[in-house]
PDB file of C-alpha atoms in Angstrom:
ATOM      1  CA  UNK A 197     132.022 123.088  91.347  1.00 49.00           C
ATOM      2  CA  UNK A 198     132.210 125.928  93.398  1.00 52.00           C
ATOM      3  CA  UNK A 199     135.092 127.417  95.496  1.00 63.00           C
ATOM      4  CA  UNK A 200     132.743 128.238  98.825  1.00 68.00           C
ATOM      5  CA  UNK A 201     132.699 125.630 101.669  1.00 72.00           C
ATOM      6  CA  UNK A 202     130.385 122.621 101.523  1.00 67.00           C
ATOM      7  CA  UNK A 203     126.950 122.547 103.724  1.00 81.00           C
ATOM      8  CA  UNK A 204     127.854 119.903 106.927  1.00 82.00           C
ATOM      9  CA  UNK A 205     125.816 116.769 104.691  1.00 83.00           C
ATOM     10  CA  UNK A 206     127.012 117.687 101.623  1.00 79.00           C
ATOM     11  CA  UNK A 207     130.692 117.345 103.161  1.00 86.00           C
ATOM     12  CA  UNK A 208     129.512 114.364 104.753  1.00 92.00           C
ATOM     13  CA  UNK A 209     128.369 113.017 101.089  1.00 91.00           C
ATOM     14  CA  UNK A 210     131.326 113.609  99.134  1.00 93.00           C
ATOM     15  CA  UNK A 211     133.364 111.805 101.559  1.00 95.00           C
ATOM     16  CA  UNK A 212     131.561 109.006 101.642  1.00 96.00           C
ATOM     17  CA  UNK A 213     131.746 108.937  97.488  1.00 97.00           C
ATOM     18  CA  UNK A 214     135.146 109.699  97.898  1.00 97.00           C
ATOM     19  CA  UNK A 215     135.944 106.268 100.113  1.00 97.00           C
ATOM     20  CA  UNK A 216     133.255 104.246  98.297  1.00 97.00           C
ATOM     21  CA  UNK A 217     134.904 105.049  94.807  1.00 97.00           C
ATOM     22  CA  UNK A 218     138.247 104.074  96.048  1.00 96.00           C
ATOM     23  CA  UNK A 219     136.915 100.897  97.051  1.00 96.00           C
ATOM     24  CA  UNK A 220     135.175 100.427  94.253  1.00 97.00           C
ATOM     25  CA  UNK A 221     138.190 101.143  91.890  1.00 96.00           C
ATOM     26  CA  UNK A 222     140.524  98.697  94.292  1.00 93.00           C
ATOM     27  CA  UNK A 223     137.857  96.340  93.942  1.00 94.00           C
ATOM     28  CA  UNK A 224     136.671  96.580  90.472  1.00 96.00           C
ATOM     29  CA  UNK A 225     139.330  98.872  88.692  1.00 93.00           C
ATOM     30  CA  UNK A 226     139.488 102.084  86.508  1.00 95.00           C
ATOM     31  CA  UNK A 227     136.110 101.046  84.916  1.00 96.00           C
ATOM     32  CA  UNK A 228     133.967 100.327  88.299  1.00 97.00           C
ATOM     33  CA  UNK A 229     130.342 102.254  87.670  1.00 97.00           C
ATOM     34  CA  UNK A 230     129.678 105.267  88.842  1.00 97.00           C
ATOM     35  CA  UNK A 231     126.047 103.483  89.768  1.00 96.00           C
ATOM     36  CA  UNK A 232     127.731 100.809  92.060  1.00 97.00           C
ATOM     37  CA  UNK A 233     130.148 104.019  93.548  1.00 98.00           C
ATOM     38  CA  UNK A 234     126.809 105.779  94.522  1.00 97.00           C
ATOM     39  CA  UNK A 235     125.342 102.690  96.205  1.00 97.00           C
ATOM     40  CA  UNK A 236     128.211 101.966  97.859  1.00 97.00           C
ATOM     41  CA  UNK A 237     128.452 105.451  99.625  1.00 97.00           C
ATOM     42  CA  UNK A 238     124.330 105.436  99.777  1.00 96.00           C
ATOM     43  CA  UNK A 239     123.406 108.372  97.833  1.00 96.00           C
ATOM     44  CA  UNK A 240     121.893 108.586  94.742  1.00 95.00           C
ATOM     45  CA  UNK A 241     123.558 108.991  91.446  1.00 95.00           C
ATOM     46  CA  UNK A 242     122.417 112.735  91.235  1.00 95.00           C
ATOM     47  CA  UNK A 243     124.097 113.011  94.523  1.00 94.00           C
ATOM     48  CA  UNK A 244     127.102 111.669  92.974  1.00 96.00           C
ATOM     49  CA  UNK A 245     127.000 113.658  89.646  1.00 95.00           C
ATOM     50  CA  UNK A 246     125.986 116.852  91.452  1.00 92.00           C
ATOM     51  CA  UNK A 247     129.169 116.744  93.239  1.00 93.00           C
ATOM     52  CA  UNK A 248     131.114 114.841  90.302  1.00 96.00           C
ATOM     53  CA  UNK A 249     129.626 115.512  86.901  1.00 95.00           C
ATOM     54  CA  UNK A 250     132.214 113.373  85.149  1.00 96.00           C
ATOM     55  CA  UNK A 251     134.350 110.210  85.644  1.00 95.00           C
ATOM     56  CA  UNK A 252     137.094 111.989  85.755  1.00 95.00           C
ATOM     57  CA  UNK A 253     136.293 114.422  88.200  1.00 96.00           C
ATOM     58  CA  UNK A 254     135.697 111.990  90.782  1.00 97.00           C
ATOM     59  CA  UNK A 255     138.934 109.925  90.124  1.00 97.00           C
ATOM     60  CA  UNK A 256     140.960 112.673  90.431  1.00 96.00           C
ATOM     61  CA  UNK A 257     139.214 113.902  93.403  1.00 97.00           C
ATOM     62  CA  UNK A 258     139.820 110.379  94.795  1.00 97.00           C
ATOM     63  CA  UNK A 259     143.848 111.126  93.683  1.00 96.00           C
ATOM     64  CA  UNK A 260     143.910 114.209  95.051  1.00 96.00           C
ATOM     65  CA  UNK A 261     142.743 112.918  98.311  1.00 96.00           C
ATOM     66  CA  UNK A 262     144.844 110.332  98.810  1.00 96.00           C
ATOM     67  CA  UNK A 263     147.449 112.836  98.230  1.00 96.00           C
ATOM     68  CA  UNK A 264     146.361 115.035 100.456  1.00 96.00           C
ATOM     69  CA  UNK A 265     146.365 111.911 103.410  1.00 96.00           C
ATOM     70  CA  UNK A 266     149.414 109.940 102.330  1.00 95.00           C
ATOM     71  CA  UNK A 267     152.210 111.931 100.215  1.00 96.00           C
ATOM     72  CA  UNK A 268     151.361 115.604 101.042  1.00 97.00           C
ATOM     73  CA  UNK A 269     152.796 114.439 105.362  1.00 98.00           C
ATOM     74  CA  UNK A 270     155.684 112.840 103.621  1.00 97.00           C
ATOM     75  CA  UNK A 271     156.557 115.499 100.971  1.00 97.00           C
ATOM     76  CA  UNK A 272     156.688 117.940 104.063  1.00 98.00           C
ATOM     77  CA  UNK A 273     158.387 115.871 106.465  1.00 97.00           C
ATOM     78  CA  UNK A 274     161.077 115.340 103.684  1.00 96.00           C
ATOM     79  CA  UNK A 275     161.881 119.035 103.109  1.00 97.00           C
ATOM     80  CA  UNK A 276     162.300 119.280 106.563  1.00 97.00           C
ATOM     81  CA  UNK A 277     164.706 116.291 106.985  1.00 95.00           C
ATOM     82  CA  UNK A 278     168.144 117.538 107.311  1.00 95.00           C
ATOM     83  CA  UNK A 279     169.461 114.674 105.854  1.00 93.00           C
ATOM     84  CA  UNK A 280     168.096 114.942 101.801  1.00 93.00           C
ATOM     85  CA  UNK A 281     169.282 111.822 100.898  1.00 89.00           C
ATOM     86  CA  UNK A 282     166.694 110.338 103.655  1.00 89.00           C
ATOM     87  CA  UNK A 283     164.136 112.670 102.615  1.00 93.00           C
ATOM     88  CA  UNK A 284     164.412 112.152  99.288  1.00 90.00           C
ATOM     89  CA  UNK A 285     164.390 108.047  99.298  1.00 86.00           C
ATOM     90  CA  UNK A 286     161.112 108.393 101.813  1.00 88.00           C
ATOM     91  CA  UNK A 287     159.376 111.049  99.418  1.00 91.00           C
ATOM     92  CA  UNK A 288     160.134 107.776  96.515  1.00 88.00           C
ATOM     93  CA  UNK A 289     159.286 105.434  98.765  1.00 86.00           C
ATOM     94  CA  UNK A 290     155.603 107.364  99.294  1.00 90.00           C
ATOM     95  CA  UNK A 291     155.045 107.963  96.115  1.00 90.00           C
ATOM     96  CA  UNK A 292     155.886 104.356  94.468  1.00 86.00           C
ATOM     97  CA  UNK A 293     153.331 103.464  97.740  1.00 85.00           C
ATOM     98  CA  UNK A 294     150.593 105.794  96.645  1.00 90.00           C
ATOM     99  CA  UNK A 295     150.972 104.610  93.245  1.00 88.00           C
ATOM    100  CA  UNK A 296     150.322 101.108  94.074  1.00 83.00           C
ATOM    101  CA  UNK A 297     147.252 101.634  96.474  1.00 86.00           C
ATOM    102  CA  UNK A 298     145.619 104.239  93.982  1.00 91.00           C
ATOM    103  CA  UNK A 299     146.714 102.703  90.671  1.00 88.00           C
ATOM    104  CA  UNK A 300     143.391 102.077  89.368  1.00 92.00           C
ATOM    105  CA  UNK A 301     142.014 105.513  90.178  1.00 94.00           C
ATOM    106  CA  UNK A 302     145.394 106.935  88.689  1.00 92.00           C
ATOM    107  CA  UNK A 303     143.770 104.697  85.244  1.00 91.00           C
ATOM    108  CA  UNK A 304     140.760 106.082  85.671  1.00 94.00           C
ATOM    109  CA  UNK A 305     142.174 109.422  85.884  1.00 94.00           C
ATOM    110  CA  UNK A 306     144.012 109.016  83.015  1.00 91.00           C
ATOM    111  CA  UNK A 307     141.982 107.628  80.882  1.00 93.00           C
ATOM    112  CA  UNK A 308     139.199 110.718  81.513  1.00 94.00           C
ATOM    113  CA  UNK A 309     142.674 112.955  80.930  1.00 93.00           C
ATOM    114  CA  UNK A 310     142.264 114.587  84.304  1.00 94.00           C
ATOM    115  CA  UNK A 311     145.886 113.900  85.646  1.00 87.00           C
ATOM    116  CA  UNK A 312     147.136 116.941  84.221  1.00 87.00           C
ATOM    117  CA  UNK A 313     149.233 118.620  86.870  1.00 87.00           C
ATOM    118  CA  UNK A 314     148.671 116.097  89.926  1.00 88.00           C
ATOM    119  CA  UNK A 315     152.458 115.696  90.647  1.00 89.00           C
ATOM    120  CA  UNK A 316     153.614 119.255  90.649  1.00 92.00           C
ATOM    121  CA  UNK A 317     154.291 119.345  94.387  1.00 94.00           C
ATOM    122  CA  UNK A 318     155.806 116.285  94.268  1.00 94.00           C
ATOM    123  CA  UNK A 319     158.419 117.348  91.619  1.00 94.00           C
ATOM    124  CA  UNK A 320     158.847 120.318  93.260  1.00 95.00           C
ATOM    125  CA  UNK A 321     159.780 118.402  96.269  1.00 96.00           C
ATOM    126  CA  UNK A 322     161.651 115.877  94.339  1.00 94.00           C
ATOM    127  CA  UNK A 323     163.276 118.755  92.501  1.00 94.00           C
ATOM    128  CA  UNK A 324     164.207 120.258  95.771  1.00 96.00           C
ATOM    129  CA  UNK A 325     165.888 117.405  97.431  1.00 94.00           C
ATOM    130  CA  UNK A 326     167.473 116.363  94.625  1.00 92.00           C
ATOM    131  CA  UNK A 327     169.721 119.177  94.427  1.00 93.00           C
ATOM    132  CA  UNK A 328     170.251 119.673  98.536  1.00 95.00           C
ATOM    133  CA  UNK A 329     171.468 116.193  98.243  1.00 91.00           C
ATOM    134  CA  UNK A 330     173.931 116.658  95.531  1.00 90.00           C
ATOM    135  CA  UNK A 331     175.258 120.051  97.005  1.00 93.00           C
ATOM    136  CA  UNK A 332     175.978 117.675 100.575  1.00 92.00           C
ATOM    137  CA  UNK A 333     178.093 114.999  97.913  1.00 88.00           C
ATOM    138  CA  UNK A 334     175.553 112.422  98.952  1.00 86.00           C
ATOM    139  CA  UNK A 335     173.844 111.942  95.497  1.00 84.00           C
ATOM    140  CA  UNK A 336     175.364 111.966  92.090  1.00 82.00           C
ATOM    141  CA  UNK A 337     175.980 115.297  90.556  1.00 84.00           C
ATOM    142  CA  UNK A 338     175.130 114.302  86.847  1.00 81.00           C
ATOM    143  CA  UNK A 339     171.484 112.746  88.390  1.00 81.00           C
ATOM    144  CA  UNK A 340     168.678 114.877  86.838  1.00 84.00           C
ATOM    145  CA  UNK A 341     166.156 115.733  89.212  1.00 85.00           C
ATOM    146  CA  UNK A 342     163.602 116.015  86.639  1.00 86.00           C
ATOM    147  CA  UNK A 343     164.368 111.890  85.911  1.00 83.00           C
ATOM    148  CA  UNK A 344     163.129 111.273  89.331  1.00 84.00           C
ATOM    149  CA  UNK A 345     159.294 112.004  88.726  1.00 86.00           C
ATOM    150  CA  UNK A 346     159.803 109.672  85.350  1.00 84.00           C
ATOM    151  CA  UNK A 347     161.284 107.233  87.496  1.00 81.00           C
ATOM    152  CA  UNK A 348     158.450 106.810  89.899  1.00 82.00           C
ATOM    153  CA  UNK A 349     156.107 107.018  87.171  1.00 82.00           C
ATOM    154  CA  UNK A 350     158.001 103.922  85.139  1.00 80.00           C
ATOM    155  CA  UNK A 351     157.911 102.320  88.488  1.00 77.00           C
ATOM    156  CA  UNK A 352     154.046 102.960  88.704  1.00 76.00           C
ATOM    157  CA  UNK A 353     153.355 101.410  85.578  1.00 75.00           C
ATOM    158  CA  UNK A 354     154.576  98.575  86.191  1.00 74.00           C
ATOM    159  CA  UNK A 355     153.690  97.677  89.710  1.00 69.00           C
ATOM    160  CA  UNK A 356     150.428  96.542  88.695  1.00 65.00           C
ATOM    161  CA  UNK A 357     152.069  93.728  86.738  1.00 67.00           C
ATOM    162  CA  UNK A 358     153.390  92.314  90.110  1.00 62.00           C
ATOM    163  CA  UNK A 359     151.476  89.901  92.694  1.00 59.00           C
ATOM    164  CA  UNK A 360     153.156  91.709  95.492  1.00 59.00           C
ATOM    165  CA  UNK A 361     156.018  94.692  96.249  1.00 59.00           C
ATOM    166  CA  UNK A 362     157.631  96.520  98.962  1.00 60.00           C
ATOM    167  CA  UNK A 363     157.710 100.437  98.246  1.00 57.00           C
ATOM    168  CA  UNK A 364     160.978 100.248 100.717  1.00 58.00           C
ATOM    169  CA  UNK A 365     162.892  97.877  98.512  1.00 62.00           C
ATOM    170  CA  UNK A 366     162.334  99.723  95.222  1.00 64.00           C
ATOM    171  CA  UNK A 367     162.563 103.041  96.671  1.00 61.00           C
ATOM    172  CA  UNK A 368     166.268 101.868  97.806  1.00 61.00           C
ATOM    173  CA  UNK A 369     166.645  99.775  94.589  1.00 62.00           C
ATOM    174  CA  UNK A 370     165.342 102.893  92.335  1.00 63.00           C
ATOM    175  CA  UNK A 371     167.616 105.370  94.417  1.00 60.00           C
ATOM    176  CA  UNK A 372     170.049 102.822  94.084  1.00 62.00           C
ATOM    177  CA  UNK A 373     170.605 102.278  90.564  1.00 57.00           C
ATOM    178  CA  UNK A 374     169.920 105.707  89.691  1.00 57.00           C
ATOM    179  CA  UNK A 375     173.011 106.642  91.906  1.00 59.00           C
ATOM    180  CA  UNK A 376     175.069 104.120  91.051  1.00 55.00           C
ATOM    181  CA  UNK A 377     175.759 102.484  94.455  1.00 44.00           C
ATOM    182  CA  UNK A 378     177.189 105.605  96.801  1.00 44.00           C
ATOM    183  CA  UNK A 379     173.083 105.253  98.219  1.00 43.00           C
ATOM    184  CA  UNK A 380     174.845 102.096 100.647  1.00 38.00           C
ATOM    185  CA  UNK A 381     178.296 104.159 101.206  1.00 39.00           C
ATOM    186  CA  UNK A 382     177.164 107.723 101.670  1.00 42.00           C
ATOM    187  CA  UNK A 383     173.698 106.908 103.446  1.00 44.00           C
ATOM    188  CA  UNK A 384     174.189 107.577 107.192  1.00 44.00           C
TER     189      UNK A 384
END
């Protein structure tokens, strides 16, 4: 792939692959054809593998999307909050969210080994909030913000093993047990 800007239909084409192969993936997990993903946006498959020559590329295009439209608003929103403790239980909430929705493209991705890197600016953020909340005395100062990311991740993995969730409750219940309780006291 290139780094200039897309012609207006071949834009128009690799968004509709994009959507199609995260409905396909919801729909038919990590292994759903790259045939039936073409089909389902209406191109052909060298429209497809022009854009995406492997698996892998187009699942973690599909991840990096989502990104882009669900944990990239919250990850900025959160560094702005001036309360971190807020920010950084919304950033967890997002990401255990994104996790969920996108877990079979996250297999896909993983499987292809093209995850490398995908949560750097969330462990940045993570990272960042982490220790603004521990300087205000509103998180624990023995947590280690690089646990957080392997937190979320744990959570990720096992989401899928669960007929339903609610990113809320183990967002609080994650922040919650990592901090030993003073989540409830110190919150507000």
């Amino acid at each position: 792939m290139t780094d200039r800007p897309l012609r207006a239909d071949a834009a128009r084409n690799a968004e509709r692959i994009l959507r199609a192969a995260r409905e396909a993936y919801a729909e038919l997990g990590p292994d759903a054809p790259m045939d039936v993903i073409a089909s389902r946006a209406g191109v052909g498959e060298r429209t497809l593998y022009r854009r995406f020559p492997t698996k892998g590329e187009l699942a973690r295009a599909v991840i990096d999307q989502s990104m882009a439209e669900h944990l990239t608003p919250v990850i900025e929103r959160a560094l702005r909050s001036r309360n971190p403790l807020r920010g950084l239980t919304d950033l967890i909430e997002a990401a255990i969210a994104l996790g969920a929705h996108e877990h079979n493209a996250l297999a896909a991705a993983l499987k292809a080994g093209t995850l490398t890197d995908v949560s750097a600016q969330l462990d940045a953020a993570l990272d960042d909030l982490t220790r603004r909340a521990q300087a205000a005395g509103l998180v624990r100062p023995d947590l280690v913000p690089e646990d957080l990311p392997r937190i979320v991740a744990m959570l990720n993995g096992v989401l899928s093993t669960m007929e339903s969730y609610n990113a809320s409750v183990l967002g609080t219940l994650t922040f919650s047990i990592v901090n030993q309780g003073s989540f409830y006291t110190r919150f507000d």
